[in-house]
Coordinates of C-alpha atoms in Angstrom, one line a residue:
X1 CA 13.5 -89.3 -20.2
X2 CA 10.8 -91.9 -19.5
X3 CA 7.0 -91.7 -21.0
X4 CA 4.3 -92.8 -18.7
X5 CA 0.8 -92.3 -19.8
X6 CA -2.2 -91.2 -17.1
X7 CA -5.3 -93.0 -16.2
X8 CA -6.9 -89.4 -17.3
X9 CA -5.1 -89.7 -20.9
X10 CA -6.4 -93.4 -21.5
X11 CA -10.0 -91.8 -21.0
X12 CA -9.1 -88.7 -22.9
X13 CA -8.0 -90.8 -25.7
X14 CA -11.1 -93.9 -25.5
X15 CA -13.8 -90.6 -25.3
X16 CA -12.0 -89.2 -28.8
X17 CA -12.3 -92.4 -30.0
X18 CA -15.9 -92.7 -29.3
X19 CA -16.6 -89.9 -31.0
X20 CA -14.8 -90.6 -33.8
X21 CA -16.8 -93.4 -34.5
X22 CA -20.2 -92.2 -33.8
X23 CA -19.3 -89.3 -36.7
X24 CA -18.4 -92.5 -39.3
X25 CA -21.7 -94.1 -38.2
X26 CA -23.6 -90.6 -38.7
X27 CA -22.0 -89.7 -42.5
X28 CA -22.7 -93.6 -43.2
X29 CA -24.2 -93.7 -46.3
X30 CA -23.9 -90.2 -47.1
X31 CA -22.4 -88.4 -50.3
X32 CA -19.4 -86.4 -49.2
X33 CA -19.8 -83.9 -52.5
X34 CA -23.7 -83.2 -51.5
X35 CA -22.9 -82.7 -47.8
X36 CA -20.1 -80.1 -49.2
X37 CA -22.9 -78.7 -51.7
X38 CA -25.4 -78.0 -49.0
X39 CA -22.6 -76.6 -46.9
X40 CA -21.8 -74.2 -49.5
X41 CA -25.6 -73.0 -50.3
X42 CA -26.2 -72.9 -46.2
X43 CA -23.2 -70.4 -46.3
X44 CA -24.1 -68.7 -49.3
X45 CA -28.0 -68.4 -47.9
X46 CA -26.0 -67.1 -44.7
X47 CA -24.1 -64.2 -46.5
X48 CA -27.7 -63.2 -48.1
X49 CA -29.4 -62.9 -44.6
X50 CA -26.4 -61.1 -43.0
X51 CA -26.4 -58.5 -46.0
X52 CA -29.9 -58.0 -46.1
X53 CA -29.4 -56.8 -41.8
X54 CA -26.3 -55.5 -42.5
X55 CA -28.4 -52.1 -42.9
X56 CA -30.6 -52.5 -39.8
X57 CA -27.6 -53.1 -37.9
X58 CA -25.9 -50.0 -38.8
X59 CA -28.9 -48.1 -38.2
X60 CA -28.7 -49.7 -35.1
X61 CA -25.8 -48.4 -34.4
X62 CA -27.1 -45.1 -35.8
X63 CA -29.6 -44.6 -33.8
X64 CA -28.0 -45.7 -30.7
X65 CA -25.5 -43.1 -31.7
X66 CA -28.3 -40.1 -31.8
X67 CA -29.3 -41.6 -28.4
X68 CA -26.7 -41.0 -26.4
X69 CA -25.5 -37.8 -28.3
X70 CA -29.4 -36.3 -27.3
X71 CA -29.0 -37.7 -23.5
X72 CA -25.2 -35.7 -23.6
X73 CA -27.5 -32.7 -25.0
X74 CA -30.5 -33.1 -22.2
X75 CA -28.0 -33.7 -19.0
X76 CA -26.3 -30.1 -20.9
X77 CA -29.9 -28.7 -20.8
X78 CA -30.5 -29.6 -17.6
X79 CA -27.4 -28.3 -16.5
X80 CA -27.7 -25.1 -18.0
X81 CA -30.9 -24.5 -16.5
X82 CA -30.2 -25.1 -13.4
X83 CA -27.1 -22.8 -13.5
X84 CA -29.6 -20.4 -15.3
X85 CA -31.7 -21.1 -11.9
X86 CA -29.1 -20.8 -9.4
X87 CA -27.6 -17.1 -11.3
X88 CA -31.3 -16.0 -11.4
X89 CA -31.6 -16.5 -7.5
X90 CA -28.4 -15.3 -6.9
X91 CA -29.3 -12.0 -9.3
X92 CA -32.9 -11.6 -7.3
X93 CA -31.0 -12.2 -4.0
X94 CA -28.1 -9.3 -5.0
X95 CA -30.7 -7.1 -6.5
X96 CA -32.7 -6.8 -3.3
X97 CA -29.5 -7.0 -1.5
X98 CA -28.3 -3.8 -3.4
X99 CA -31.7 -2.1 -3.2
X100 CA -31.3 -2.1 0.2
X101 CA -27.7 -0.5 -0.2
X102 CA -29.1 2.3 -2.6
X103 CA -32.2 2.9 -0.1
X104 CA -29.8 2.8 2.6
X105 CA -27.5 5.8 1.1
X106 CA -25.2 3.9 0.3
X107 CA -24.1 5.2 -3.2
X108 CA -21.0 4.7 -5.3
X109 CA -18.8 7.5 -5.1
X110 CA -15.0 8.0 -5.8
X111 CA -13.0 7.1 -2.1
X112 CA -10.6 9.2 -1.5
X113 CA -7.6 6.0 -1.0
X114 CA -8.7 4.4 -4.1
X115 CA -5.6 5.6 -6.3
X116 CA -3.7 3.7 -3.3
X117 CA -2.3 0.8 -4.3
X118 CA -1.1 0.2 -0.7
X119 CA -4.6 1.0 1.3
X120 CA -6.6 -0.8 -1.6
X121 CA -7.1 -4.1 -0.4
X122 CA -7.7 -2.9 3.2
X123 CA -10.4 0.0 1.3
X124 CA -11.9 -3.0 -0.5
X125 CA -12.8 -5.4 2.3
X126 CA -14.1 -2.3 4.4
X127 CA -16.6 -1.2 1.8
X128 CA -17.8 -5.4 1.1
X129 CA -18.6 -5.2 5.2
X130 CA -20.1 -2.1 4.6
X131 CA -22.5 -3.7 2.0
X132 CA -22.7 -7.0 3.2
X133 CA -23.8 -5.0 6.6
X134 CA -26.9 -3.3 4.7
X135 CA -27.7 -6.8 2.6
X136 CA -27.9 -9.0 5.7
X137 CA -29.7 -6.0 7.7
X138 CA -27.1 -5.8 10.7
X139 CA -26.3 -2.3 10.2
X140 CA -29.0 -1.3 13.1
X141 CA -30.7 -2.8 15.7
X142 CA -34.5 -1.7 16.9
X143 CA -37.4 -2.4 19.1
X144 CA -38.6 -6.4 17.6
X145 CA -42.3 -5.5 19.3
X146 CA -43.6 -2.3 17.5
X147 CA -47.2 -1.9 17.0
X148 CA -49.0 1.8 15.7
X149 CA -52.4 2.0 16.1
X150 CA -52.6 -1.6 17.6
X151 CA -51.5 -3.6 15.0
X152 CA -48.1 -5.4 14.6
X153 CA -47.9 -5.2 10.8
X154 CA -48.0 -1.5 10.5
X155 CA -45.7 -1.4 13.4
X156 CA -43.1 -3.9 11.5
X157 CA -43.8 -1.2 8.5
X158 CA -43.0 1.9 10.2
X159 CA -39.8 0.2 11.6
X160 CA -38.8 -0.8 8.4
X161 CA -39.9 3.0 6.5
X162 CA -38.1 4.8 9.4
X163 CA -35.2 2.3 10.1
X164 CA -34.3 3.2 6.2
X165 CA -34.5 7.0 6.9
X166 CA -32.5 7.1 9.6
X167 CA -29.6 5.0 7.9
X168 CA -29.8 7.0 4.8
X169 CA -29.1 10.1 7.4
X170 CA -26.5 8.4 9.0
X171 CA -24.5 7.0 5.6
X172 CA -24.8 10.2 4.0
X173 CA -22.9 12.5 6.8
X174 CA -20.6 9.3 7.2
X175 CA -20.0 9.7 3.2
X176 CA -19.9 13.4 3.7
X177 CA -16.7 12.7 6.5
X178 CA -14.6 10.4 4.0
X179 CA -15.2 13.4 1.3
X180 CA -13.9 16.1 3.0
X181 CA -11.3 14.7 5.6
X182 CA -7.7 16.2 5.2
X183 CA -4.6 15.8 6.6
X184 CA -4.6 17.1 10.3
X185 CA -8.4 17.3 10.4
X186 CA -9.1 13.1 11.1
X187 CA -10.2 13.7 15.1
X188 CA -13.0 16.9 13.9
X189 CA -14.3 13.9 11.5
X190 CA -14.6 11.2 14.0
X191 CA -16.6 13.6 16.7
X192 CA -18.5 14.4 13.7
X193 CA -19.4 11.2 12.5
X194 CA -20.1 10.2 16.1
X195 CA -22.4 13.1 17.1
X196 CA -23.8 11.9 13.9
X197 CA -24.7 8.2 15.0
X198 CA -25.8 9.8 18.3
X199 CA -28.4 12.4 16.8
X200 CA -29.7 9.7 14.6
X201 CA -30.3 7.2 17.7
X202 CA -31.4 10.4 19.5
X203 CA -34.4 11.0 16.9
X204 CA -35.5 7.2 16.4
X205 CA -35.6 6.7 20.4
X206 CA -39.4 6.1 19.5
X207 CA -38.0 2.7 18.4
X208 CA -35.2 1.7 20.4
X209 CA -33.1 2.3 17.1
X210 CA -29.1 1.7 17.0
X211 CA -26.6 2.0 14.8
X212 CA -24.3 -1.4 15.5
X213 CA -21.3 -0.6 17.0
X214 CA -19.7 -3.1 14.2
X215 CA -21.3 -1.2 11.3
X216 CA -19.9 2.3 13.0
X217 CA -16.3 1.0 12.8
X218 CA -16.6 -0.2 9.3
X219 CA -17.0 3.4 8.4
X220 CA -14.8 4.8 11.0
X221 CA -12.0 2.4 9.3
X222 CA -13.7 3.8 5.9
X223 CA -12.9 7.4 7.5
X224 CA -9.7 6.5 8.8
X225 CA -8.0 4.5 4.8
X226 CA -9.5 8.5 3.8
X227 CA -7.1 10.1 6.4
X228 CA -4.4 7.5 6.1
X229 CA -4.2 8.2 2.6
X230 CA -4.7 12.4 2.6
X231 CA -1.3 12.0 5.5
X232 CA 0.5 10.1 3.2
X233 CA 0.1 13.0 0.1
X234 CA 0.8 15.7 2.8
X235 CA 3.5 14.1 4.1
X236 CA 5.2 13.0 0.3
X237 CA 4.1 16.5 -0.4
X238 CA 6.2 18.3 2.2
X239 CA 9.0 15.6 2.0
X240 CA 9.2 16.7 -1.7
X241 CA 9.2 20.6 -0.7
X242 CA 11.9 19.3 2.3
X243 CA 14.1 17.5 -0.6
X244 CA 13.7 20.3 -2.8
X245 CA 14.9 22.9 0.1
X246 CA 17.8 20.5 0.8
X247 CA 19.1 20.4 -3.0
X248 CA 18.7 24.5 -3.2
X249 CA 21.0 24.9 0.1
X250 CA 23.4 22.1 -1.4
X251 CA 23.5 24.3 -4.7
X252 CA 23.8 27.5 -2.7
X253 CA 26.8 26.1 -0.8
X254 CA 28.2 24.5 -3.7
X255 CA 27.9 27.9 -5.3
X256 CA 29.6 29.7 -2.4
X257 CA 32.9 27.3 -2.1
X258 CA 33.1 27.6 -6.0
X259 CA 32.9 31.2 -5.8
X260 CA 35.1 31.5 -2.9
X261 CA 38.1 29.1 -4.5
X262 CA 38.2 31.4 -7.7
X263 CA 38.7 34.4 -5.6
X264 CA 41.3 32.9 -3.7
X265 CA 43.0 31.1 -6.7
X266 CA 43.0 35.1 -8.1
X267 CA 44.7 36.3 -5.1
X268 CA 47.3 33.2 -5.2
X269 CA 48.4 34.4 -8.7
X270 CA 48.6 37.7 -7.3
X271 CA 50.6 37.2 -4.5
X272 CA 52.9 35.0 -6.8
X273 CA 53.5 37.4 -9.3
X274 CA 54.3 40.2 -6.3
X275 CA 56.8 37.5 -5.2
X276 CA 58.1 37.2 -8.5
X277 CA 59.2 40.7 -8.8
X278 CA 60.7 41.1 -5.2
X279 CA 62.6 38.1 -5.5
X280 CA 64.0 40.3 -9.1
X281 CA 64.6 43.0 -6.6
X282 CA 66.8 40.7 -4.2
X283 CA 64.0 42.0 -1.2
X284 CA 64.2 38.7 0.9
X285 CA 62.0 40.2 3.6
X286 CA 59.5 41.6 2.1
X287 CA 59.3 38.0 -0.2
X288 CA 59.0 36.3 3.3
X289 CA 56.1 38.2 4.2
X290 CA 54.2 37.0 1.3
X291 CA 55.3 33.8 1.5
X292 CA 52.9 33.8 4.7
X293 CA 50.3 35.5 3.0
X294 CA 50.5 32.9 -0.3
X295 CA 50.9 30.0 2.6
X296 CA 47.7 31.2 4.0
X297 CA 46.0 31.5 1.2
X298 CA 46.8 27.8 -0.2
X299 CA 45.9 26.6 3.3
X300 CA 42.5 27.9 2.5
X301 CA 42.3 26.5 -1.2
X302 CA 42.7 23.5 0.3
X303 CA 40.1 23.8 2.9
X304 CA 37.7 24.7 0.2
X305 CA 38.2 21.6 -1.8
X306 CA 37.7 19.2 1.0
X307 CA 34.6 20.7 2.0
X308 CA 33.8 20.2 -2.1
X309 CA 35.0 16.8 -1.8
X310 CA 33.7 15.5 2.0
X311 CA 29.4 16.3 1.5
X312 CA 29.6 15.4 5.1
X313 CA 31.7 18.5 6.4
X314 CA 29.7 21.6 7.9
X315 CA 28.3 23.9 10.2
X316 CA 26.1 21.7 12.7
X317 CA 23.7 24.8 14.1
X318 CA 21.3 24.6 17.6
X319 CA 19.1 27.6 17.6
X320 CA 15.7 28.3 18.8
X321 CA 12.9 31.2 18.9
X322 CA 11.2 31.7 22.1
X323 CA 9.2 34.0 20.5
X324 CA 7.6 31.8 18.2
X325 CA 7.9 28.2 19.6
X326 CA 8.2 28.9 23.6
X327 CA 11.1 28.3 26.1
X328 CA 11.1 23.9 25.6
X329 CA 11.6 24.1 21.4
X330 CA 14.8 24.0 19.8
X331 CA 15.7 23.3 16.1
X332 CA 18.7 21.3 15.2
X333 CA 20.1 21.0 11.6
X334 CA 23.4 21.6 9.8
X335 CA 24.3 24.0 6.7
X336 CA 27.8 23.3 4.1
X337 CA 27.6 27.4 3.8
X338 CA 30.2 29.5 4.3
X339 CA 29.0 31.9 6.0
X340 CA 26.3 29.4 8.3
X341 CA 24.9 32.5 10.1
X342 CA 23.2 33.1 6.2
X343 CA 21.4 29.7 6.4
X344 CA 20.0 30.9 10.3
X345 CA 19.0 34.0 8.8
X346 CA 17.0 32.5 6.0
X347 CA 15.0 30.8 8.6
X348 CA 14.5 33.8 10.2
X349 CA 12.1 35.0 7.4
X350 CA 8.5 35.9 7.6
X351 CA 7.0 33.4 8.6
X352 CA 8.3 33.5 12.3
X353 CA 7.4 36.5 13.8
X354 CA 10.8 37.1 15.5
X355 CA 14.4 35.9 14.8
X356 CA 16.4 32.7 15.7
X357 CA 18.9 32.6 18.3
X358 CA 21.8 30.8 18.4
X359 CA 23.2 28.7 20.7
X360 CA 25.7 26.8 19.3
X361 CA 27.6 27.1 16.0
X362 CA 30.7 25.0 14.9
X363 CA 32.4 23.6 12.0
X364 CA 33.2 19.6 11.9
X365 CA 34.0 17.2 9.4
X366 CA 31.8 14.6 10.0
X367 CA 28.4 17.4 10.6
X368 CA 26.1 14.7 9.1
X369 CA 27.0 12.1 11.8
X370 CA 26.8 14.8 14.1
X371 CA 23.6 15.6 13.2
X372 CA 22.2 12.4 13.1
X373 CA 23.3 11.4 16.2
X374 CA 21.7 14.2 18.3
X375 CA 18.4 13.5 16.5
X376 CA 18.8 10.0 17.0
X377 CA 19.2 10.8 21.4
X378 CA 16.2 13.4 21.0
X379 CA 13.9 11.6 18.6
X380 CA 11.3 11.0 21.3
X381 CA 10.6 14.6 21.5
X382 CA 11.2 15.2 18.1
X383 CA 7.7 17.6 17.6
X384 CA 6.2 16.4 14.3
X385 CA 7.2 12.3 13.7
X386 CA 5.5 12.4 10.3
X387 CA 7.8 14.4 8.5
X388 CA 11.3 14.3 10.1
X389 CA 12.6 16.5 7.6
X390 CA 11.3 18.9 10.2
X391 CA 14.3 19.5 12.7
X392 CA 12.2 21.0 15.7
X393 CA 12.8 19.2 19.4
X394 CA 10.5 20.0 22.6
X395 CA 14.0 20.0 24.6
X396 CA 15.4 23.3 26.8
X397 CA 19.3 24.3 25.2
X398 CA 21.0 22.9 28.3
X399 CA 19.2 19.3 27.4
X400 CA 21.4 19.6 23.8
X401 CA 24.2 21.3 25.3
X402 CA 24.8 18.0 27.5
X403 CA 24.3 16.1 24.9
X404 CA 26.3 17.8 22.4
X405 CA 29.4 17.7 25.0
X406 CA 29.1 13.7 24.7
X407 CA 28.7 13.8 20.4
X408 CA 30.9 16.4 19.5
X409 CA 33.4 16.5 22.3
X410 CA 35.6 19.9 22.5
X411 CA 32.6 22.3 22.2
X412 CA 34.4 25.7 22.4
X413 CA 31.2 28.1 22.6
X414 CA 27.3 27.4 23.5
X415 CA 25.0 30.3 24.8
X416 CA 22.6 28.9 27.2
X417 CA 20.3 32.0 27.5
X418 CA 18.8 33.2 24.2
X419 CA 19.5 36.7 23.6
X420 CA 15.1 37.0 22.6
X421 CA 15.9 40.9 21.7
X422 CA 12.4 41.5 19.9
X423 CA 10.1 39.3 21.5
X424 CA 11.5 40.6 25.3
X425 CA 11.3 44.3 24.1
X426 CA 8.0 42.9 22.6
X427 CA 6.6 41.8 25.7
X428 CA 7.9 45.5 27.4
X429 CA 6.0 47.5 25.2
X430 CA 3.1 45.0 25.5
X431 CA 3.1 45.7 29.3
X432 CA 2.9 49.5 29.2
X433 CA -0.6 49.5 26.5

C-alpha cells in the first residue's frame, strides 16, 4: 500500500523540529548532572510542603465532613419540628373537636352491633359522621342574627350555651334508643327518637333551632345497625330452638320406627315358630293362614326400614286453629312419626288456647319435596319471613287444597271446614254471659 505524507504532517513534523532545537539552544551550556540535582531537591522540597498540608487537608476533609453531617442533623431538626408543629395543630384542632363531642353528649359507650363483624364497618363510618357532624358544627342549624339585651355578642353566646343543651338532650335520648332497642321494638324507637328531635326544636323555637335532617339519619342508621344486629341474635336464637326442635322430632321418630321394627321382628319369630309346629302337625290350612299373617308382617318390616333409610319419606300435615290464628292462617309442615296425629297434638299444647285441626294428612315418599314445594307457591304469604322455620301461611284451606291437588296429585282425603269444636262452643257460651 502506497505512503503519501500531508501538507499538515510536514508542518507537524517542521513545528517538532523547532522545538527541538530551541530546547538544545536553552540547556546550551548547562551541566546535565546539576539540572538533574536541582530537579531532585525541587522534588524533595515538594514532598516536604505536601507533607507538612497533608494534615490541613485532611482536616479539610474533616471538617467538611462534620459540615454536612450537622446540615443532615438541622434539615432532621427542622423536620421534626415542623411535624412536632403540624401533630400539635392537629392535637389542638381534635381536642376542641372532641370537646365539642363530649359537651355535645356524645360519650363512648358500648353499641350494641359492635361484636358484629358484619355490621362493623357500616357501625364505624356511621359513628365518624356522627362525630365529624359535632366537630364541624353541622349537627344543627339556628337563627345567624341573635341579639339579648341588644347586643350581638351575648346573643352569639346564648346560641352557642343553648344550642349545646339542646344537643346534649337530643344525643342522650338518641343514645338512650340504640341502648334499649330489641328485636320487634325498632318502629317504638324511631317515633321516639323523632318526638325527641321534635320536642327539642319545640323548646329552642326562641332560636330558630334544628336538628339537621343529615345528623338525624346518622343516628337513625346508628338506631337501625342496633336493630339489625338484636334481629339477627333473635332470629339465630330461634333458628337454633327451630334446629333443636327439628333434631328432637327426628330422634322421636327415629325412636318410634326402631321401636316398632323390634316389635314386629318379635312377632315374625312368633308366627314362624307357630308355623313350624303346624307344618309338624301336617295342618296345611291353618299354616296358610299364617303364612298371610307372617307375609304381612314382613311387608311391614320392610316398610319400616325404608322409612329408616329414605329421611325424605313422611306425613306432610295442613292444619290450622281458627281459634288462635283466624279463618286466613294455616300451618304447613311434615312429621317421619308413626303415628303423625302425635306430632299435631304436640302443637296443640298450651300455648294455643284451642286445638289444631286437620285438614289434610297423608303419607308420601318424597314429603320433604312436598313440603318444600307448597312453601315455595305460598312463600309470599308466608307470616313471619325472618325465621322460615316458622311454617304459618295467611292462606284459607281451599287455597292449599288447590295447590296440594297440583304437588301431590291423588289426594284421597282433605276437610275443607275445620271442625273448631272448642273455640265454636267457646264463642256459644260467650254469647249467653
Amino acid at each position: 500500500m502506497p505512503f503519501f505524507v500531508s501538507k499538515n504532517d510536514i508542518k507537524n513534523y517542521k513545528e517538532t523540529e523547532a522545538a527541538y532545537q530551541n530546547l538544545l539552544q536553552r540547556l546550551e551550556g548547562t551541566n546535565i548532572l546539576d539540572l538533574t540535582e536541582a530537579i531532585k531537591a525541587l522534588e524533595k522540597k515538594r514532598d516536604e510542603i505536601e507533607k507538612r498540608i497533608q494534615p490541613l487537608k485532611d482536616e479539610t476533609r474533616a471538617l467538611d465532613l462534620r459540615i454536612l453531617e450537622q446540615e443532615k442533623e438541622y434539615n432532621l431538626a427542622v423536620r421534626k419540628t415542623e411535624d412536632t408543629r403540624r401533630q400539635t395543630e392537629y392535637a389542638r384542632k381534635e381536642l376542641e373537636g372532641y370537646t365539642d363531642i363530649i359537651e355535645s353528649g356524645i360519650t363512648p359507650y358500648h353499641h350494641p352491633a359492635e361484636p358484629s363483624v358484619t355490621l362493623e364497618a357500616e357501625l364505624k363510618k356511621t359513628r365518624k359522621g356522627i362525630k365529624d357532624a359535632i366537630k364541624n358544627k353541622t349537627a344543627i342549624t339556628t337563627s345567624s342574627n341573635f341579639t339579648l339585651n341588644g347586643s350581638s355578642k351575648d346573643g352569639d353566646k346564648f346560641l352557642a350555651n343553648l344550642s349545646k343543651i339542646m344537643l346534649r338532650a337530643y344525643n342522650a335520648e338518641a343514645e338512650n334508643c340504640v341502648l334499649t332497642v330489641k328485636a320487634g321494638n325498632g318502629e317504638t324507637a324511631r317515633k321516639r327518637l323523632e318526638r325527641t328531635r321534635d320536642q327539642v326544636e319545640k323548646l329552642a323555637e326562641i332560636i330558630d333551632l334544628h336538628i339537621s335532617p343529615k345528623y338525624h339519619n346518622l343516628r337513625l342508621k346508628e338506631l337501625q345497625l342496633a336493630l339489625d344486629y338484636q334481629n339477627a341474635k333473635q332470629a339465630e336464637k330461634e333458628a337454633e330452638r327451630e334446629e333443636k326442635a327439628r333434631l328432637r322430632e327426628e330422634a322421636k321418630a327415629m325412636k318410634e320406627l326402631a321401636a316398632e321394627r323390634e316389635k314386629l321382628v318379635k312377632e315374625r319369630a312368633h308366627y314362624e315358630n307357630v308355623i313350624l309346629e303346624l307344618m309338624k302337625q301336617g295342618n296345611a290350612e291353618a299354616v296358610q293362614q299364617f303364612q298371610e299373617k307372617l307375609d304381612e308382617i314382613n311387608a311391614q318390616i320392610d316398610t319400616v326400614d325404608f322409612r329408616e333409610a329414605n329421611q325424605r319419606a313422611g306425613y306432610v300435615y295442613v292444619i290450622s286453629n281458627i281459634g288462635s290464628f283466624g279463618k286466613r292462617m294455616v300451618k304447613i309442615g311434615m312429621t317421619r312419626r308413626l303415628d303423625p296425629m302425635e306430632r299435631v297434638r304436640e302443637l296443640s299444647d298450651a300455648s294455643v288456647p284451642f286445638n289444631f285441626d286437620v285438614h289434610a294428612l297423608f303419607f308420601t315418599e318424597d314429603a320433604v319435596g312436598v313440603e318444600t314445594e307448597l312453601h315455595h307457591r305460598f312463600a309470599k304469604q308466608r307470616v313471619n319471613l325472618v325465621n322460615p322455620r316458622r311454617e304459618f301461611f295467611a292462606v284459607t284451606p281451599l287455597e292449599v287444597k288447590e295447590a296440594l291437588v297440583e304437588v301431590a296429585g291423588n289426594l284421597l282425603e282433605f276437610v275443607e271446614e275445620p271442625e273448631a269444636a272448642q273455640y265454636r262452643e267457646s264463642e256459644s257460651m260467650r254469647e249467653t254471659l
